[in-house]
């Protein structure tokens, strides 16, 4: 069947559906406000005219038609925003042009079928403007018949192989077909703040990403051993935060010097306990940063028994150092799964670049794998008053602000 007349170039409109945000009951306006804020920030620089709310979905209206390239970049950004369930670019038809709507629906259905052959379909009409004189069901029947006549597709209301959606707005009809999947989850910022301990390794960026997806705004802390190690681990940490900016458009990264504390531990504590002690001081410093930025908890990339420092005994001996809760989203995840997730996120290739970890600096020959808390506490007692060193490390901490660049 020949396709109908092409739909005139109108300013691009994108319909954005949210999933979990929509089931938040009385708190829905709060979550929705957050989602709109993150979306607006993520597509800064695009010619947006308005982001408006319809029940269960948002309409992103542009001031002019986007070029294919611009559209691809806007869609890529929307695809990175947590809270978006799925989204589609719409075609538009004037409200007084029912024949035009029919032709556009037929054209869209034919195009979808050409892109991926399918046998059945249904039309789904949403009337945002209930004063429109034709009911949704009647419009579905009329448009559906036109598609059947023009394409030979069959109507299947229960489990169609494709759907054509029609939105009846006050001034126009919008129509769209296949949906692009979003990340779902909750908009960043809606669940409060966390401080993530970000090494330059594979796991910690994945851990931070997972909790961004549960609505947490993440403040990143990276510990380094300058001047005894190279700057590479700091640059990699920064690059990782930049890579995550698609999901959290503005971030802070604190680069905290640990070398002096490590040197003190190396000279005054039993060698096998060094790593456990380094980690305890990292947690203490991270907890101080959390207090400063009003974060409620810490997040690490620890996964049970993945490496020597992450045995159950060591995790218990390490976490005793702070009262701040520690979230470990990867605790039961295998390395293989974490690597697959890091690849999807685009952090893997950054994480595998070589660097001197601050813990490889002054690593003992045989680190303790089953630290006893009383031994750890005794070792710390021998270190004496460490508070001034902690405050000194914080005073020498560099703070970087990392932002998602605006679309141009
Ligand atoms: P990762 O891949 O995240 O580095 P890992 O398997 O190398 O993890 P460890 O090096 O034992 O594991 O680190 C455990 C956790 O401690 C990390 O996931 C991270 O949250 C934190 N951590 C380790 N090193 C640093 C660092 N230099 N700066 C900040 N956090 C760190
Ligand atoms: Mg590491």
Tab-separated table of C-alpha atoms and ligand atoms in Angstrom:
chain	number	residue	atom	x	y	z
A	1	UNK	CA	0.000	0.000	0.000
A	2	UNK	CA	1.361	3.473	-0.757
A	3	UNK	CA	2.008	5.506	2.387
A	4	UNK	CA	-0.209	8.533	3.020
A	5	UNK	CA	0.950	12.127	2.648
A	6	UNK	CA	3.949	13.029	4.775
A	7	UNK	CA	3.270	14.794	8.039
A	8	UNK	CA	4.264	18.471	7.802
A	9	UNK	CA	7.415	19.483	9.697
A	10	UNK	CA	6.200	20.851	13.034
A	11	UNK	CA	8.204	21.637	16.123
A	12	UNK	CA	9.384	18.334	17.588
A	13	UNK	CA	7.374	17.001	20.540
A	14	UNK	CA	8.528	14.070	22.655
A	15	UNK	CA	6.200	12.211	24.988
A	16	UNK	CA	7.902	10.898	28.132
A	17	UNK	CA	6.238	8.267	30.304
A	18	UNK	CA	7.327	7.726	33.872
A	19	UNK	CA	7.000	4.422	35.700
A	20	UNK	CA	7.617	4.202	39.411
A	21	UNK	CA	7.281	7.972	39.844
A	22	UNK	CA	3.635	7.596	38.920
A	23	UNK	CA	2.802	5.211	41.769
A	24	UNK	CA	4.008	7.451	44.579
A	25	UNK	CA	0.509	8.490	45.717
A	26	UNK	CA	0.441	11.700	47.707
A	27	UNK	CA	4.149	12.232	47.061
A	28	UNK	CA	3.762	12.087	43.288
A	29	UNK	CA	4.062	15.884	42.781
A	30	UNK	CA	7.392	15.825	44.646
A	31	UNK	CA	8.825	12.977	42.539
A	32	UNK	CA	7.448	14.457	39.350
A	33	UNK	CA	8.964	17.847	40.180
A	34	UNK	CA	12.335	16.148	40.657
A	35	UNK	CA	11.992	14.250	37.378
A	36	UNK	CA	11.169	17.449	35.504
A	37	UNK	CA	14.116	19.224	37.084
A	38	UNK	CA	16.591	16.473	36.128
A	39	UNK	CA	15.154	16.241	32.603
A	40	UNK	CA	15.395	19.993	32.093
A	41	UNK	CA	18.959	20.015	33.349
A	42	UNK	CA	19.913	17.039	31.161
A	43	UNK	CA	18.711	18.641	27.939
A	44	UNK	CA	19.960	22.136	28.703
A	45	UNK	CA	20.904	23.817	25.458
A	46	UNK	CA	18.205	22.094	23.388
A	47	UNK	CA	15.548	24.463	21.983
A	48	UNK	CA	12.912	23.491	24.539
A	49	UNK	CA	9.728	25.541	24.602
A	50	UNK	CA	7.914	23.762	27.381
A	51	UNK	CA	7.902	20.611	29.499
A	52	UNK	CA	4.345	20.057	30.507
A	53	UNK	CA	2.511	17.458	32.556
A	54	UNK	CA	-0.348	15.301	31.362
A	55	UNK	CA	-1.702	12.485	33.527
A	56	UNK	CA	0.984	9.786	33.662
A	57	UNK	CA	3.288	11.441	31.167
A	58	UNK	CA	5.220	14.559	30.232
A	59	UNK	CA	5.306	16.380	26.931
A	60	UNK	CA	8.556	17.963	25.883
A	61	UNK	CA	7.747	20.576	23.285
A	62	UNK	CA	10.549	22.097	21.243
A	63	UNK	CA	10.504	25.587	19.806
A	64	UNK	CA	11.262	24.313	16.293
A	65	UNK	CA	11.738	21.038	14.422
A	66	UNK	CA	14.970	19.364	15.563
A	67	UNK	CA	17.461	18.133	12.985
A	68	UNK	CA	18.049	14.368	12.993
A	69	UNK	CA	21.334	14.907	14.781
A	70	UNK	CA	19.838	17.196	17.429
A	71	UNK	CA	16.965	14.792	17.958
A	72	UNK	CA	19.361	11.875	18.449
A	73	UNK	CA	21.295	13.818	21.081
A	74	UNK	CA	18.157	14.884	22.952
A	75	UNK	CA	16.866	11.302	22.916
A	76	UNK	CA	20.205	10.014	24.171
A	77	UNK	CA	20.016	12.421	27.111
A	78	UNK	CA	16.426	11.491	27.971
A	79	UNK	CA	17.463	7.818	27.854
A	80	UNK	CA	19.979	8.495	30.641
A	81	UNK	CA	17.516	10.046	33.084
A	82	UNK	CA	16.339	7.801	35.921
A	83	UNK	CA	12.571	7.830	36.361
A	84	UNK	CA	11.763	7.717	32.638
A	85	UNK	CA	9.990	4.469	31.763
A	86	UNK	CA	9.808	4.997	28.004
A	87	UNK	CA	9.581	7.824	25.499
A	88	UNK	CA	8.701	8.489	21.874
A	89	UNK	CA	8.987	11.220	19.275
A	90	UNK	CA	5.533	12.353	18.156
A	91	UNK	CA	4.127	13.416	14.824
A	92	UNK	CA	1.545	16.216	14.988
A	93	UNK	CA	-1.657	17.028	13.162
A	94	UNK	CA	-3.901	20.098	13.595
A	95	UNK	CA	-7.016	19.446	15.723
A	96	UNK	CA	-9.454	20.392	12.974
A	97	UNK	CA	-7.916	17.953	10.489
A	98	UNK	CA	-9.398	14.506	11.160
A	99	UNK	CA	-8.603	13.314	7.628
A	100	UNK	CA	-5.027	14.437	8.139
A	101	UNK	CA	-4.932	12.453	11.397
A	102	UNK	CA	-6.196	9.345	9.609
A	103	UNK	CA	-3.559	9.720	6.886
A	104	UNK	CA	-0.813	10.280	9.469
A	105	UNK	CA	-1.857	7.223	11.502
A	106	UNK	CA	-1.848	5.073	8.351
A	107	UNK	CA	1.573	6.430	7.384
A	108	UNK	CA	2.986	5.747	10.840
A	109	UNK	CA	1.561	2.199	10.971
A	110	UNK	CA	2.949	1.432	7.480
A	111	UNK	CA	6.349	2.814	8.414
A	112	UNK	CA	6.470	0.779	11.626
A	113	UNK	CA	5.534	-2.346	9.739
A	114	UNK	CA	8.228	-1.722	7.141
A	115	UNK	CA	10.848	-1.214	9.843
A	116	UNK	CA	9.925	-4.486	11.550
A	117	UNK	CA	7.272	-6.711	9.933
A	118	UNK	CA	4.293	-7.239	12.216
A	119	UNK	CA	0.824	-8.663	11.700
A	120	UNK	CA	-1.387	-7.115	14.338
A	121	UNK	CA	-1.896	-3.712	15.889
A	122	UNK	CA	-4.183	-1.579	17.960
A	123	UNK	CA	-4.832	2.128	18.231
A	124	UNK	CA	-4.687	3.610	21.730
A	125	UNK	CA	-6.274	7.047	22.037
A	126	UNK	CA	-5.820	9.268	25.116
A	127	UNK	CA	-8.128	12.279	25.249
A	128	UNK	CA	-6.431	14.951	27.359
A	129	UNK	CA	-9.150	17.287	26.130
A	130	UNK	CA	-12.368	15.536	27.129
A	131	UNK	CA	-14.441	18.133	25.245
A	132	UNK	CA	-13.355	16.570	21.970
A	133	UNK	CA	-16.676	15.332	20.502
A	134	UNK	CA	-15.514	11.857	19.439
A	135	UNK	CA	-14.911	9.315	22.218
A	136	UNK	CA	-11.595	7.484	22.426
A	137	UNK	CA	-13.275	4.204	21.481
A	138	UNK	CA	-14.932	5.719	18.398
A	139	UNK	CA	-11.676	7.299	17.314
A	140	UNK	CA	-9.860	3.965	17.814
A	141	UNK	CA	-12.444	2.263	15.571
A	142	UNK	CA	-12.271	4.906	12.829
A	143	UNK	CA	-8.468	5.093	12.749
A	144	UNK	CA	-8.123	1.326	13.140
A	145	UNK	CA	-10.339	0.692	10.136
A	146	UNK	CA	-8.238	3.089	8.040
A	147	UNK	CA	-5.086	1.164	8.983
A	148	UNK	CA	-6.703	-2.216	8.220
A	149	UNK	CA	-7.862	-0.948	4.798
A	150	UNK	CA	-4.502	0.536	3.903
A	151	UNK	CA	-2.097	-2.096	5.244
A	152	UNK	CA	-3.886	-5.391	5.700
A	153	UNK	CA	-2.780	-5.527	9.341
A	154	UNK	CA	-5.284	-7.115	11.771
A	155	UNK	CA	-6.634	-5.506	14.884
A	156	UNK	CA	-5.705	-7.302	18.107
A	157	UNK	CA	-6.871	-5.519	21.232
A	158	UNK	CA	-5.375	-8.021	23.701
A	159	UNK	CA	-1.772	-8.581	22.624
A	160	UNK	CA	-0.999	-6.628	19.473
A	161	UNK	CA	2.459	-6.719	17.911
A	162	UNK	CA	2.422	-2.938	17.682
A	163	UNK	CA	0.511	0.049	18.994
A	164	UNK	CA	-0.175	3.457	17.526
A	165	UNK	CA	-0.876	6.034	20.231
A	166	UNK	CA	-2.958	9.129	19.609
A	167	UNK	CA	-3.092	12.008	22.097
A	168	UNK	CA	-5.957	14.448	21.711
A	169	UNK	CA	-4.729	17.807	23.009
A	170	UNK	CA	-6.621	21.110	22.946
A	171	UNK	CA	-4.949	22.415	19.830
A	172	UNK	CA	-3.616	19.330	18.053
A	173	UNK	CA	-3.329	15.585	17.787
A	174	UNK	CA	-0.066	13.869	18.641
A	175	UNK	CA	0.723	10.395	17.425
A	176	UNK	CA	3.541	8.016	18.130
A	177	UNK	CA	4.396	4.347	17.717
A	178	UNK	CA	7.318	2.340	18.997
A	179	UNK	CA	8.626	3.348	22.393
A	180	UNK	CA	12.252	3.740	23.375
A	181	UNK	CA	12.934	2.137	26.723
A	182	UNK	CA	14.096	4.441	29.543
A	183	UNK	CA	16.078	3.504	32.644
A	184	UNK	CA	13.071	3.532	34.962
A	185	UNK	CA	13.928	3.889	38.675
A	186	UNK	CA	13.553	7.180	40.526
A	187	UNK	CA	14.821	10.655	39.666
A	188	UNK	CA	18.194	11.538	41.138
A	189	UNK	CA	17.734	13.609	44.298
A	190	UNK	CA	14.324	12.244	45.241
A	191	UNK	CA	15.680	9.817	47.887
A	192	UNK	CA	18.245	12.082	49.563
A	193	UNK	CA	22.014	12.313	49.537
A	194	UNK	CA	24.807	9.747	49.797
A	195	UNK	CA	28.580	9.932	49.808
A	196	UNK	CA	30.153	7.327	47.502
A	197	UNK	CA	33.687	6.095	48.083
A	198	UNK	CA	34.894	6.072	44.508
A	199	UNK	CA	38.134	4.276	43.740
A	200	UNK	CA	39.274	4.179	40.126
A	201	UNK	CA	38.308	0.512	39.973
A	202	UNK	CA	35.404	-1.297	38.368
A	203	UNK	CA	33.018	-1.745	41.254
A	204	UNK	CA	32.483	1.582	42.977
A	205	UNK	CA	31.099	3.492	39.930
A	206	UNK	CA	28.594	0.669	39.411
A	207	UNK	CA	27.569	0.858	43.077
A	208	UNK	CA	27.057	4.637	42.827
A	209	UNK	CA	25.064	4.236	39.604
A	210	UNK	CA	22.747	1.676	41.182
A	211	UNK	CA	21.825	4.016	44.004
A	212	UNK	CA	21.425	6.980	41.654
A	213	UNK	CA	18.763	4.784	40.093
A	214	UNK	CA	17.021	4.586	43.459
A	215	UNK	CA	16.849	8.369	43.571
A	216	UNK	CA	20.010	9.208	45.540
A	217	UNK	CA	22.089	12.256	44.791
A	218	UNK	CA	25.680	11.091	45.056
A	219	UNK	CA	28.648	13.094	46.349
A	220	UNK	CA	31.885	11.379	45.346
A	221	UNK	CA	34.992	10.976	47.500
A	222	UNK	CA	38.263	9.646	46.116
A	223	UNK	CA	41.304	8.987	48.320
A	224	UNK	CA	44.774	9.367	46.845
A	225	UNK	CA	48.352	9.021	48.023
A	226	UNK	CA	49.962	11.973	46.264
A	227	UNK	CA	52.860	12.710	46.108
A	228	UNK	CA	53.808	9.025	46.472
A	229	UNK	CA	51.562	7.858	43.619
A	230	UNK	CA	50.887	9.417	40.208
A	231	UNK	CA	47.921	11.654	39.430
A	232	UNK	CA	46.389	8.983	37.200
A	233	UNK	CA	43.934	7.636	39.787
A	234	UNK	CA	42.598	11.168	40.410
A	235	UNK	CA	42.136	11.784	36.692
A	236	UNK	CA	40.403	8.444	36.289
A	237	UNK	CA	38.069	9.184	39.207
A	238	UNK	CA	37.192	12.487	37.556
A	239	UNK	CA	36.607	10.748	34.233
A	240	UNK	CA	34.315	8.226	35.923
A	241	UNK	CA	32.198	10.993	37.450
A	242	UNK	CA	32.004	12.642	34.007
A	243	UNK	CA	30.837	9.364	32.521
A	244	UNK	CA	28.068	9.183	35.151
A	245	UNK	CA	26.966	12.780	34.432
A	246	UNK	CA	24.394	11.459	31.937
A	247	UNK	CA	22.554	10.161	34.985
A	248	UNK	CA	23.428	12.870	37.493
A	249	UNK	CA	24.012	16.098	35.578
A	250	UNK	CA	25.941	17.917	38.275
A	251	UNK	CA	28.265	16.262	40.748
A	252	UNK	CA	30.932	17.065	43.266
A	253	UNK	CA	34.103	15.033	43.582
A	254	UNK	CA	36.259	15.407	46.698
A	255	UNK	CA	39.887	14.371	46.273
A	256	UNK	CA	41.131	13.544	49.754
A	257	UNK	CA	44.866	13.060	50.536
A	258	UNK	CA	45.442	9.872	52.515
A	259	UNK	CA	49.224	9.518	52.278
A	260	UNK	CA	50.133	11.035	55.649
A	261	UNK	CA	47.629	8.824	57.471
A	262	UNK	CA	48.913	5.784	55.560
A	263	UNK	CA	52.515	6.606	56.446
A	264	UNK	CA	51.612	6.820	60.093
A	265	UNK	CA	49.862	3.433	59.907
A	266	UNK	CA	52.822	1.879	58.082
A	267	UNK	CA	55.307	3.003	60.709
A	268	UNK	CA	53.217	2.307	63.800
A	269	UNK	CA	50.736	-0.542	63.135
A	270	UNK	CA	51.239	-4.280	62.444
A	271	UNK	CA	51.728	-4.782	58.697
A	272	UNK	CA	48.913	-7.333	58.133
A	273	UNK	CA	46.339	-4.871	59.549
A	274	UNK	CA	47.315	-1.998	57.282
A	275	UNK	CA	44.573	-2.364	54.679
A	276	UNK	CA	41.849	-2.697	57.309
A	277	UNK	CA	43.186	0.415	59.029
A	278	UNK	CA	43.428	2.413	55.768
A	279	UNK	CA	39.806	1.515	55.074
A	280	UNK	CA	38.672	2.548	58.554
A	281	UNK	CA	40.257	5.964	58.120
A	282	UNK	CA	38.723	6.273	54.652
A	283	UNK	CA	35.313	5.642	56.192
A	284	UNK	CA	35.934	8.194	58.936
A	285	UNK	CA	36.933	10.820	56.386
A	286	UNK	CA	33.990	9.964	54.136
A	287	UNK	CA	31.667	10.267	57.146
A	288	UNK	CA	33.046	13.759	57.830
A	289	UNK	CA	32.397	14.721	54.196
A	290	UNK	CA	28.881	13.254	54.530
A	291	UNK	CA	28.235	15.472	57.518
A	292	UNK	CA	29.422	18.513	55.599
A	293	UNK	CA	27.166	17.859	52.576
A	294	UNK	CA	24.209	16.603	54.662
A	295	UNK	CA	24.380	13.056	53.283
A	296	UNK	CA	22.692	10.366	55.384
A	297	UNK	CA	24.826	7.359	54.461
A	298	UNK	CA	27.912	6.115	52.606
A	299	UNK	CA	28.065	3.779	49.619
A	300	UNK	CA	30.938	1.491	48.664
A	301	UNK	CA	31.577	-0.974	45.846
A	302	UNK	CA	32.292	-3.834	48.223
A	303	UNK	CA	31.202	-7.310	47.181
A	304	UNK	CA	31.428	-10.112	49.711
A	305	UNK	CA	34.707	-12.044	49.570
A	306	UNK	CA	35.710	-10.541	46.220
A	307	UNK	CA	39.167	-9.591	47.527
A	308	UNK	CA	41.063	-10.058	50.798
A	309	UNK	CA	39.813	-6.788	52.281
A	310	UNK	CA	36.192	-7.792	51.710
A	311	UNK	CA	35.852	-10.977	53.748
A	312	UNK	CA	32.960	-10.918	56.184
A	313	UNK	CA	35.373	-10.562	59.127
A	314	UNK	CA	37.142	-7.630	57.502
A	315	UNK	CA	33.927	-5.878	56.478
A	316	UNK	CA	32.735	-6.119	60.085
A	317	UNK	CA	36.063	-4.847	61.446
A	318	UNK	CA	36.085	-1.984	58.931
A	319	UNK	CA	32.528	-0.732	59.336
A	320	UNK	CA	32.860	-0.486	63.119
A	321	UNK	CA	34.861	2.704	62.581
A	322	UNK	CA	31.823	4.864	61.822
A	323	UNK	CA	28.238	5.293	62.978
A	324	UNK	CA	27.156	6.502	59.531
A	325	UNK	CA	25.253	3.707	57.739
A	326	UNK	CA	27.128	2.054	54.857
A	327	UNK	CA	25.192	0.891	51.810
A	328	UNK	CA	26.779	-1.837	49.709
A	329	UNK	CA	24.568	-2.391	46.665
A	330	UNK	CA	27.005	-4.925	45.128
A	331	UNK	CA	27.467	-7.072	48.207
A	332	UNK	CA	25.849	-10.145	46.613
A	333	UNK	CA	26.771	-9.476	43.006
A	334	UNK	CA	29.434	-11.537	41.222
A	335	UNK	CA	32.400	-9.885	39.530
A	336	UNK	CA	31.120	-11.055	36.125
A	337	UNK	CA	27.789	-9.306	36.599
A	338	UNK	CA	29.487	-6.140	37.862
A	339	UNK	CA	31.772	-6.098	34.816
A	340	UNK	CA	28.800	-6.533	32.460
A	341	UNK	CA	27.046	-3.611	34.143
A	342	UNK	CA	30.190	-1.456	34.021
A	343	UNK	CA	30.466	-2.137	30.274
A	344	UNK	CA	26.844	-1.071	29.715
A	345	UNK	CA	27.504	2.070	31.728
A	346	UNK	CA	30.649	2.948	29.834
A	347	UNK	CA	32.759	3.023	32.995
A	348	UNK	CA	34.591	-0.278	32.387
A	349	UNK	CA	37.101	1.061	29.855
A	350	UNK	CA	37.966	3.930	32.196
A	351	UNK	CA	38.283	1.665	35.236
A	352	UNK	CA	40.679	-0.789	33.594
A	353	UNK	CA	43.244	1.871	32.741
A	354	UNK	CA	46.355	1.362	34.850
A	355	UNK	CA	46.826	3.497	37.948
A	356	UNK	CA	48.545	3.334	41.342
A	357	UNK	CA	45.795	2.686	43.845
A	358	UNK	CA	46.295	4.433	47.158
A	359	UNK	CA	46.084	1.024	48.815
A	360	UNK	CA	48.745	-0.570	46.642
A	361	UNK	CA	50.939	2.147	48.088
A	362	UNK	CA	52.511	0.570	51.148
A	363	UNK	CA	50.628	-2.699	50.754
A	364	UNK	CA	51.743	-5.412	53.193
A	365	UNK	CA	53.125	-8.735	51.921
A	366	UNK	CA	50.264	-10.733	53.436
A	367	UNK	CA	47.228	-8.686	54.406
A	368	UNK	CA	44.994	-9.985	57.187
A	369	UNK	CA	41.897	-11.678	55.781
A	370	UNK	CA	40.172	-12.291	59.118
A	371	UNK	CA	40.836	-9.189	61.178
A	372	UNK	CA	39.805	-9.369	64.833
A	373	UNK	CA	38.176	-6.197	66.038
A	374	UNK	CA	40.036	-6.161	69.368
A	375	UNK	CA	43.401	-6.343	67.571
A	376	UNK	CA	42.328	-3.557	65.244
A	377	UNK	CA	41.219	-1.371	68.140
A	378	UNK	CA	44.490	-2.009	69.979
A	379	UNK	CA	46.474	-1.066	66.873
A	380	UNK	CA	44.484	2.147	66.570
A	381	UNK	CA	45.070	2.952	70.221
A	382	UNK	CA	48.799	2.780	69.584
A	383	UNK	CA	48.437	5.332	66.759
A	384	UNK	CA	47.322	7.898	69.348
A	385	UNK	CA	45.259	10.973	68.611
A	386	UNK	CA	44.464	10.915	64.867
A	387	UNK	CA	41.793	13.618	64.781
A	388	UNK	CA	44.237	16.425	63.798
A	389	UNK	CA	45.456	14.305	60.848
A	390	UNK	CA	41.894	13.734	59.696
A	391	UNK	CA	41.100	17.446	59.848
A	392	UNK	CA	44.351	18.243	58.082
A	393	UNK	CA	43.429	15.808	55.263
A	394	UNK	CA	40.035	17.471	54.927
A	395	UNK	CA	41.613	20.918	54.894
A	396	UNK	CA	43.824	19.794	51.987
A	397	UNK	CA	40.919	18.185	50.100
A	398	UNK	CA	40.306	19.424	46.547
A	399	UNK	CA	36.700	19.865	45.485
A	400	UNK	CA	35.801	19.469	41.798
A	401	UNK	CA	32.420	20.353	40.312
A	402	UNK	CA	31.618	18.182	37.336
A	403	UNK	CA	28.729	19.077	35.066
A	404	UNK	CA	27.069	17.486	32.080
A	405	UNK	CA	27.945	19.814	29.178
A	406	UNK	CA	24.891	21.561	27.706
A	407	UNK	CA	23.676	20.373	24.300
A	408	UNK	CA	24.675	22.783	21.594
B	1	LIG	P1	36.741	-1.011	43.196
B	1	LIG	O1	36.648	-1.683	41.886
B	1	LIG	O2	35.564	-0.136	43.481
B	1	LIG	O3	38.072	-0.326	43.369
B	1	LIG	P2	37.827	-3.241	44.519
B	1	LIG	O4	37.304	-4.544	44.144
B	1	LIG	O5	39.117	-2.795	43.950
B	1	LIG	O6	36.696	-2.146	44.261
B	1	LIG	P3	38.739	-2.508	47.102
B	1	LIG	O7	39.878	-1.864	46.460
B	1	LIG	O8	38.919	-3.461	48.226
B	1	LIG	O9	37.823	-3.239	46.069
B	1	LIG	O10	37.780	-1.363	47.610
B	1	LIG	C1	36.543	-1.604	48.224
B	1	LIG	C2	35.762	-0.322	48.223
B	1	LIG	O11	36.432	0.672	48.995
B	1	LIG	C3	35.643	0.291	46.840
B	1	LIG	O12	34.564	-0.250	46.111
B	1	LIG	C4	35.419	1.738	47.154
B	1	LIG	O13	34.071	1.996	47.513
B	1	LIG	C5	36.307	1.933	48.378
B	1	LIG	N1	37.645	2.405	47.962
B	1	LIG	C6	38.751	1.686	47.742
B	1	LIG	N2	39.764	2.486	47.363
B	1	LIG	C7	39.289	3.743	47.349
B	1	LIG	C8	39.836	5.027	47.017
B	1	LIG	N3	41.109	5.162	46.625
B	1	LIG	N4	39.029	6.104	47.096
B	1	LIG	C9	37.743	5.972	47.469
B	1	LIG	N5	37.173	4.805	47.773
B	1	LIG	C10	37.927	3.699	47.715
B	2	LIG	MG1	39.974	-0.801	44.208
